[in-house]
Amino acid sequence: MKSKIFFVILLSIVLFSFSVYGQMKMIKKGGKDGNIFMINELAVIVNDADGSVIVEHAMPADNRPEQYRNIKIKNDDEILMVNKKRVKSVKELEDIYNEAEKDETIKMGLQRGDEMFFVEFAKMDPDKLPKRKMMIMTKTIDSDEGGDKVSTKIISDKIMLDDKDGPIEPLFGIGLILQEKNGKIYIIKNLENFEKTKALQEGSEVISINGQTATSLKQVTKIYKELETGEEVTLKVSTGKKENMSTFQKPEENAKKVIRKERN
C-alpha cells in the first residue's frame, strides 16, 4: 500500500457583492497548472502555464478598489514583463510584487492575441486591501496497486483561518501555518503531518530560521521558499519561557495556495 499526504491550496476567490436588488453573487475559481497568485489591486488570479504567466481569472472591475477600475486586464491575457523584467513564472512575478514598496508603481507588459500593451498601478497598503480568508484542504490518497487495478480513496478536511489580526502564510510540506501579529511571527496552526515539526506548539513564537532572527512573515517565508528540497532547515521557537529547536531536511512541496476572499 502506498500512502501520500499533501496539501492542496485551492485558489478559491469567493467574492460577495450586492446588486441593486440586494442579491448576493458568488464567484469561485481554481488554479489549473502550477503556482497561483492574486494581484489584489486588480482582483485577478494569475497562473503558471507552460513557461508563461496567464491571467486565469479576472473578476469584474467593480470588485477592485475604485482607483483601479479603469485598468484593462482580462482572462487569458499573458503577462510578459513586470517593471521591465521578463517573467516566465508566477514566482518571478510574485517576487517583484512583494519587493515593491507601498505606493510604488508596478508596470506590466501584457499580450492579448496579437496585441501588446502596458498597464500600471500603484501597490496598495496591504492594510487597506479587502480582507482575505485562507482555506487549507488536506488530502490523504491511498492507492492499492494490484495487476491492472488501482483504487484511490480521498479524504478532505477544511480549516478556515482569518487574517484580520495579521497576514497568514503556510510553510508547505511541514504543516505549519504562520501569522504575523504586532511585529512577531507565530505558529497559529500545526497540521501535524510532518514528524520533525509535530512537537512545535500552536501559539509559539518563531524566533529564527536557519540562524537568522525572524523579523517579519515575509522574511521567514522567503528564506524557507528559497531553500531547495533536501536542504537543512532549523526553526527556533519560543513557548512561554521555553525555547525549542527543530532541524530537518526540507521536504518536497506538493501544494498550491488556498485563498478565500471576502468583501463586504
Short mmCIF file of C-alpha atoms in Angstrom, two decimals:
data_model
loop_
_atom_site.label_atom_id
_atom_site.label_comp_id
_atom_site.label_asym_id
_atom_site.label_seq_id
_atom_site.Cartn_x
_atom_site.Cartn_y
_atom_site.Cartn_z
CA MET A 1 0.00 0.00 0.00
CA LYS A 2 1.24 3.43 -0.86
CA SER A 3 0.02 6.37 1.16
CA LYS A 4 0.71 10.01 0.36
CA ILE A 5 -0.39 13.08 2.28
CA PHE A 6 -0.15 16.52 0.74
CA PHE A 7 -1.68 19.99 0.99
CA VAL A 8 -3.78 21.47 -1.74
CA ILE A 9 -4.35 25.22 -1.59
CA LEU A 10 -7.27 25.80 -3.90
CA LEU A 11 -7.29 29.33 -5.03
CA SER A 12 -10.93 29.89 -4.38
CA ILE A 13 -11.72 33.56 -4.58
CA VAL A 14 -15.13 33.95 -3.09
CA LEU A 15 -16.42 37.39 -3.67
CA PHE A 16 -19.64 38.72 -2.22
CA SER A 17 -21.27 41.74 -3.80
CA PHE A 18 -24.80 43.06 -3.86
CA SER A 19 -26.82 44.21 -6.83
CA VAL A 20 -29.45 46.92 -6.66
CA TYR A 21 -31.88 44.18 -5.73
CA GLY A 22 -29.74 43.06 -2.81
CA GLN A 23 -28.94 39.68 -4.33
CA MET A 24 -25.63 38.08 -3.44
CA LYS A 25 -23.23 36.83 -6.10
CA MET A 26 -20.54 34.22 -5.50
CA ILE A 27 -17.59 33.74 -7.82
CA LYS A 28 -15.21 30.81 -7.45
CA LYS A 29 -12.16 29.93 -9.49
CA GLY A 30 -9.45 27.33 -9.05
CA GLY A 31 -5.86 27.09 -10.31
CA LYS A 32 -5.06 24.61 -13.08
CA ASP A 33 -1.42 24.02 -13.88
CA GLY A 34 1.10 25.45 -11.46
CA ASN A 35 1.56 28.18 -8.86
CA ILE A 36 -1.16 30.74 -8.45
CA PHE A 37 -1.11 34.29 -7.14
CA MET A 38 -3.66 37.03 -6.71
CA ILE A 39 -2.92 40.63 -7.60
CA ASN A 40 -5.31 42.14 -5.09
CA GLU A 41 -5.39 45.63 -6.54
CA LEU A 42 -6.63 44.30 -9.88
CA ALA A 43 -8.70 41.41 -8.48
CA VAL A 44 -7.03 38.96 -10.86
CA ILE A 45 -5.63 35.48 -10.35
CA VAL A 46 -2.52 34.57 -12.35
CA ASN A 47 -1.33 31.05 -13.04
CA ASP A 48 1.76 29.25 -14.40
CA ALA A 49 1.11 27.76 -17.85
CA ASP A 50 3.88 26.18 -19.94
CA GLY A 51 6.58 28.73 -19.11
CA SER A 52 4.20 31.68 -19.26
CA VAL A 53 2.17 33.68 -16.75
CA ILE A 54 -1.50 33.82 -17.66
CA VAL A 55 -4.44 35.70 -16.16
CA GLU A 56 -6.56 32.74 -15.18
CA HIS A 57 -9.43 34.74 -13.75
CA ALA A 58 -10.16 38.46 -13.83
CA MET A 59 -13.08 39.46 -11.69
CA PRO A 60 -15.36 42.29 -12.83
CA ALA A 61 -13.73 45.70 -12.46
CA ASP A 62 -16.26 46.86 -9.86
CA ASN A 63 -14.73 44.33 -7.45
CA ARG A 64 -11.50 46.35 -7.37
CA PRO A 65 -10.76 49.41 -5.26
CA GLU A 66 -12.25 52.37 -7.13
CA GLN A 67 -8.96 53.85 -8.38
CA TYR A 68 -8.09 50.60 -10.22
CA ARG A 69 -11.35 50.04 -12.09
CA ASN A 70 -10.24 51.58 -15.40
CA ILE A 71 -7.26 49.24 -15.82
CA LYS A 72 -7.87 46.93 -18.78
CA ILE A 73 -6.97 43.34 -17.97
CA LYS A 74 -8.89 40.21 -18.99
CA ASN A 75 -8.95 36.42 -18.69
CA ASP A 76 -6.19 34.72 -20.71
CA ASP A 77 -4.01 37.85 -21.02
CA GLU A 78 -0.36 36.82 -20.88
CA ILE A 79 1.91 38.82 -18.57
CA LEU A 80 5.26 39.20 -20.34
CA MET A 81 7.06 41.78 -18.22
CA VAL A 82 6.80 43.36 -14.78
CA ASN A 83 8.79 46.51 -14.02
CA LYS A 84 10.98 45.98 -17.10
CA LYS A 85 11.80 42.38 -16.13
CA ARG A 86 10.75 39.40 -18.25
CA VAL A 87 8.64 36.98 -16.21
CA LYS A 88 8.13 33.34 -17.08
CA SER A 89 6.67 32.08 -13.81
CA VAL A 90 4.25 33.19 -11.14
CA LYS A 91 7.06 33.08 -8.58
CA GLU A 92 9.05 35.66 -10.55
CA LEU A 93 6.01 37.93 -10.72
CA GLU A 94 5.22 37.41 -7.04
CA ASP A 95 8.81 38.23 -6.00
CA ILE A 96 8.75 41.50 -7.94
CA TYR A 97 5.36 42.38 -6.46
CA ASN A 98 6.44 41.58 -2.91
CA GLU A 99 9.65 43.60 -3.22
CA ALA A 100 7.75 46.71 -4.34
CA GLU A 101 7.10 49.31 -1.66
CA LYS A 102 3.69 50.71 -0.77
CA ASP A 103 2.56 53.28 -3.40
CA GLU A 104 5.32 52.17 -5.81
CA THR A 105 4.17 51.91 -9.43
CA ILE A 106 4.05 48.40 -10.87
CA LYS A 107 4.10 48.34 -14.67
CA MET A 108 3.16 45.16 -16.55
CA GLY A 109 3.57 44.33 -20.23
CA LEU A 110 0.67 42.21 -21.48
CA GLN A 111 -0.18 40.32 -24.64
CA ARG A 112 -3.76 39.68 -25.75
CA GLY A 113 -3.83 37.79 -29.03
CA ASP A 114 -1.69 39.84 -31.41
CA GLU A 115 -1.98 42.98 -29.30
CA MET A 116 0.76 44.02 -26.85
CA PHE A 117 0.24 46.82 -24.33
CA PHE A 118 1.14 48.06 -20.85
CA VAL A 119 -0.89 48.60 -17.69
CA GLU A 120 0.32 50.15 -14.47
CA PHE A 121 -0.96 50.58 -10.94
CA ALA A 122 0.27 51.69 -7.54
CA LYS A 123 0.81 48.98 -4.94
CA MET A 124 -1.71 49.47 -2.15
CA ASP A 125 -1.08 49.44 1.56
CA PRO A 126 -1.86 45.80 2.50
CA ASP A 127 -3.88 47.05 5.48
CA LYS A 128 -6.27 48.82 3.10
CA LEU A 129 -6.84 45.85 0.81
CA PRO A 130 -10.00 43.76 1.23
CA LYS A 131 -9.75 41.17 3.99
CA ARG A 132 -8.88 37.62 2.96
CA LYS A 133 -9.51 34.23 4.42
CA MET A 134 -7.35 31.22 3.78
CA MET A 135 -8.73 27.72 3.48
CA ILE A 136 -6.33 24.81 3.74
CA MET A 137 -7.51 21.43 2.48
CA THR A 138 -5.56 18.32 3.35
CA LYS A 139 -5.98 15.25 1.22
CA THR A 140 -4.93 11.71 2.00
CA ILE A 141 -4.65 9.45 -1.01
CA ASP A 142 -4.29 5.69 -0.50
CA SER A 143 -3.62 3.65 -3.61
CA ASP A 144 -3.67 -0.14 -3.81
CA GLU A 145 -1.94 -1.41 -6.91
CA GLY A 146 -2.60 -4.98 -7.93
CA GLY A 147 -2.37 -6.07 -11.54
CA ASP A 148 -4.19 -3.51 -13.67
CA LYS A 149 -6.44 -2.33 -10.83
CA VAL A 150 -5.83 0.86 -8.89
CA SER A 151 -8.21 2.13 -6.21
CA THR A 152 -7.95 5.62 -4.72
CA LYS A 153 -9.56 6.94 -1.57
CA ILE A 154 -9.60 10.68 -0.93
CA ILE A 155 -10.41 12.24 2.44
CA SER A 156 -10.55 16.03 2.78
CA ASP A 157 -10.51 18.32 5.80
CA LYS A 158 -11.01 22.09 5.75
CA ILE A 159 -9.50 24.68 8.07
CA MET A 160 -10.67 28.28 7.98
CA LEU A 161 -8.21 30.97 9.04
CA ASP A 162 -8.87 34.69 9.28
CA ASP A 163 -6.13 37.24 8.65
CA LYS A 164 -7.87 40.16 10.37
CA ASP A 165 -5.11 40.16 13.03
CA GLY A 166 -2.28 39.97 10.51
CA PRO A 167 -1.07 38.28 7.32
CA ILE A 168 -1.01 34.48 7.14
CA GLU A 169 1.28 32.15 5.19
CA PRO A 170 1.76 28.34 5.23
CA LEU A 171 5.14 26.63 5.17
CA PHE A 172 4.32 23.95 2.63
CA GLY A 173 5.36 20.40 3.36
CA ILE A 174 5.88 20.79 7.12
CA GLY A 175 2.32 21.50 8.17
CA LEU A 176 2.88 24.89 9.80
CA ILE A 177 0.76 27.98 9.22
CA LEU A 178 2.29 31.24 10.41
CA GLN A 179 0.81 34.64 11.18
CA GLU A 180 2.44 37.99 11.83
CA LYS A 181 0.96 39.88 14.77
CA ASN A 182 2.36 43.10 16.22
CA GLY A 183 5.73 42.56 14.60
CA LYS A 184 6.13 38.95 15.79
CA ILE A 185 5.66 35.65 13.95
CA TYR A 186 3.51 32.92 15.48
CA ILE A 187 2.56 29.33 14.65
CA ILE A 188 -1.23 29.55 14.53
CA LYS A 189 -1.82 26.06 13.16
CA ASN A 190 0.20 22.84 13.21
CA LEU A 191 -1.39 20.24 10.96
CA GLU A 192 0.96 17.63 12.45
CA ASN A 193 1.61 15.86 9.17
CA PHE A 194 5.40 16.25 9.38
CA GLU A 195 7.22 14.29 12.07
CA LYS A 196 10.02 16.82 12.70
CA THR A 197 7.64 19.71 13.46
CA LYS A 198 4.85 17.82 15.26
CA ALA A 199 6.11 18.97 18.66
CA LEU A 200 6.03 22.68 17.79
CA GLN A 201 3.05 24.07 19.64
CA GLU A 202 0.40 26.34 18.22
CA GLY A 203 0.83 29.81 19.68
CA SER A 204 4.63 29.50 19.76
CA GLU A 205 6.64 32.48 18.53
CA VAL A 206 9.13 31.86 15.71
CA ILE A 207 12.47 33.25 16.93
CA SER A 208 14.71 32.35 13.99
CA ILE A 209 15.05 30.30 10.83
CA ASN A 210 18.44 28.91 9.86
CA GLY A 211 20.14 31.19 12.36
CA GLN A 212 18.53 34.37 11.06
CA THR A 213 16.35 36.27 13.53
CA ALA A 214 12.73 36.32 12.43
CA THR A 215 11.86 39.95 11.68
CA SER A 216 8.74 39.56 9.52
CA LEU A 217 6.49 36.92 7.99
CA LYS A 218 7.69 37.94 4.54
CA GLN A 219 11.33 37.37 5.57
CA VAL A 220 10.68 33.97 7.18
CA THR A 221 8.68 32.61 4.24
CA LYS A 222 11.21 33.99 1.74
CA ILE A 223 14.09 32.19 3.47
CA TYR A 224 12.08 28.96 3.55
CA LYS A 225 10.88 29.19 -0.05
CA GLU A 226 14.38 29.83 -1.39
CA LEU A 227 15.71 26.59 0.13
CA GLU A 228 15.87 23.62 -2.22
CA THR A 229 14.18 20.32 -1.39
CA GLY A 230 16.55 18.34 0.85
CA GLU A 231 18.37 21.37 2.26
CA GLU A 232 18.60 21.69 6.03
CA VAL A 233 16.06 23.84 7.86
CA THR A 234 16.37 24.88 11.51
CA LEU A 235 13.43 26.54 13.24
CA LYS A 236 13.80 28.02 16.70
CA VAL A 237 10.58 28.83 18.54
CA SER A 238 9.60 30.10 21.96
CA THR A 239 6.63 28.85 24.00
CA GLY A 240 6.31 30.94 27.12
CA LYS A 241 9.78 30.90 28.69
CA LYS A 242 10.81 27.66 26.95
CA GLU A 243 12.67 27.58 23.63
CA ASN A 244 12.58 24.63 21.23
CA MET A 245 14.55 23.91 18.08
CA SER A 246 13.65 21.64 15.17
CA THR A 247 16.15 20.71 12.46
CA PHE A 248 15.14 18.74 9.38
CA GLN A 249 15.57 18.44 5.63
CA LYS A 250 13.08 20.48 3.62
CA PRO A 251 10.52 18.07 2.15
CA GLU A 252 9.02 18.29 -1.31
CA GLU A 253 6.31 20.92 -1.57
CA ASN A 254 3.29 19.20 -3.09
CA ALA A 255 0.97 22.14 -2.55
CA LYS A 256 -0.88 25.07 -4.01
CA LYS A 257 -2.23 28.09 -2.24
CA VAL A 258 -5.78 28.13 -0.98
CA ILE A 259 -7.26 31.57 -0.65
CA ARG A 260 -10.79 32.59 0.04
CA LYS A 261 -11.50 36.25 -0.27
CA GLU A 262 -14.50 38.15 1.04
CA ARG A 263 -15.59 41.68 0.52
CA ASN A 264 -18.40 43.38 2.35
#
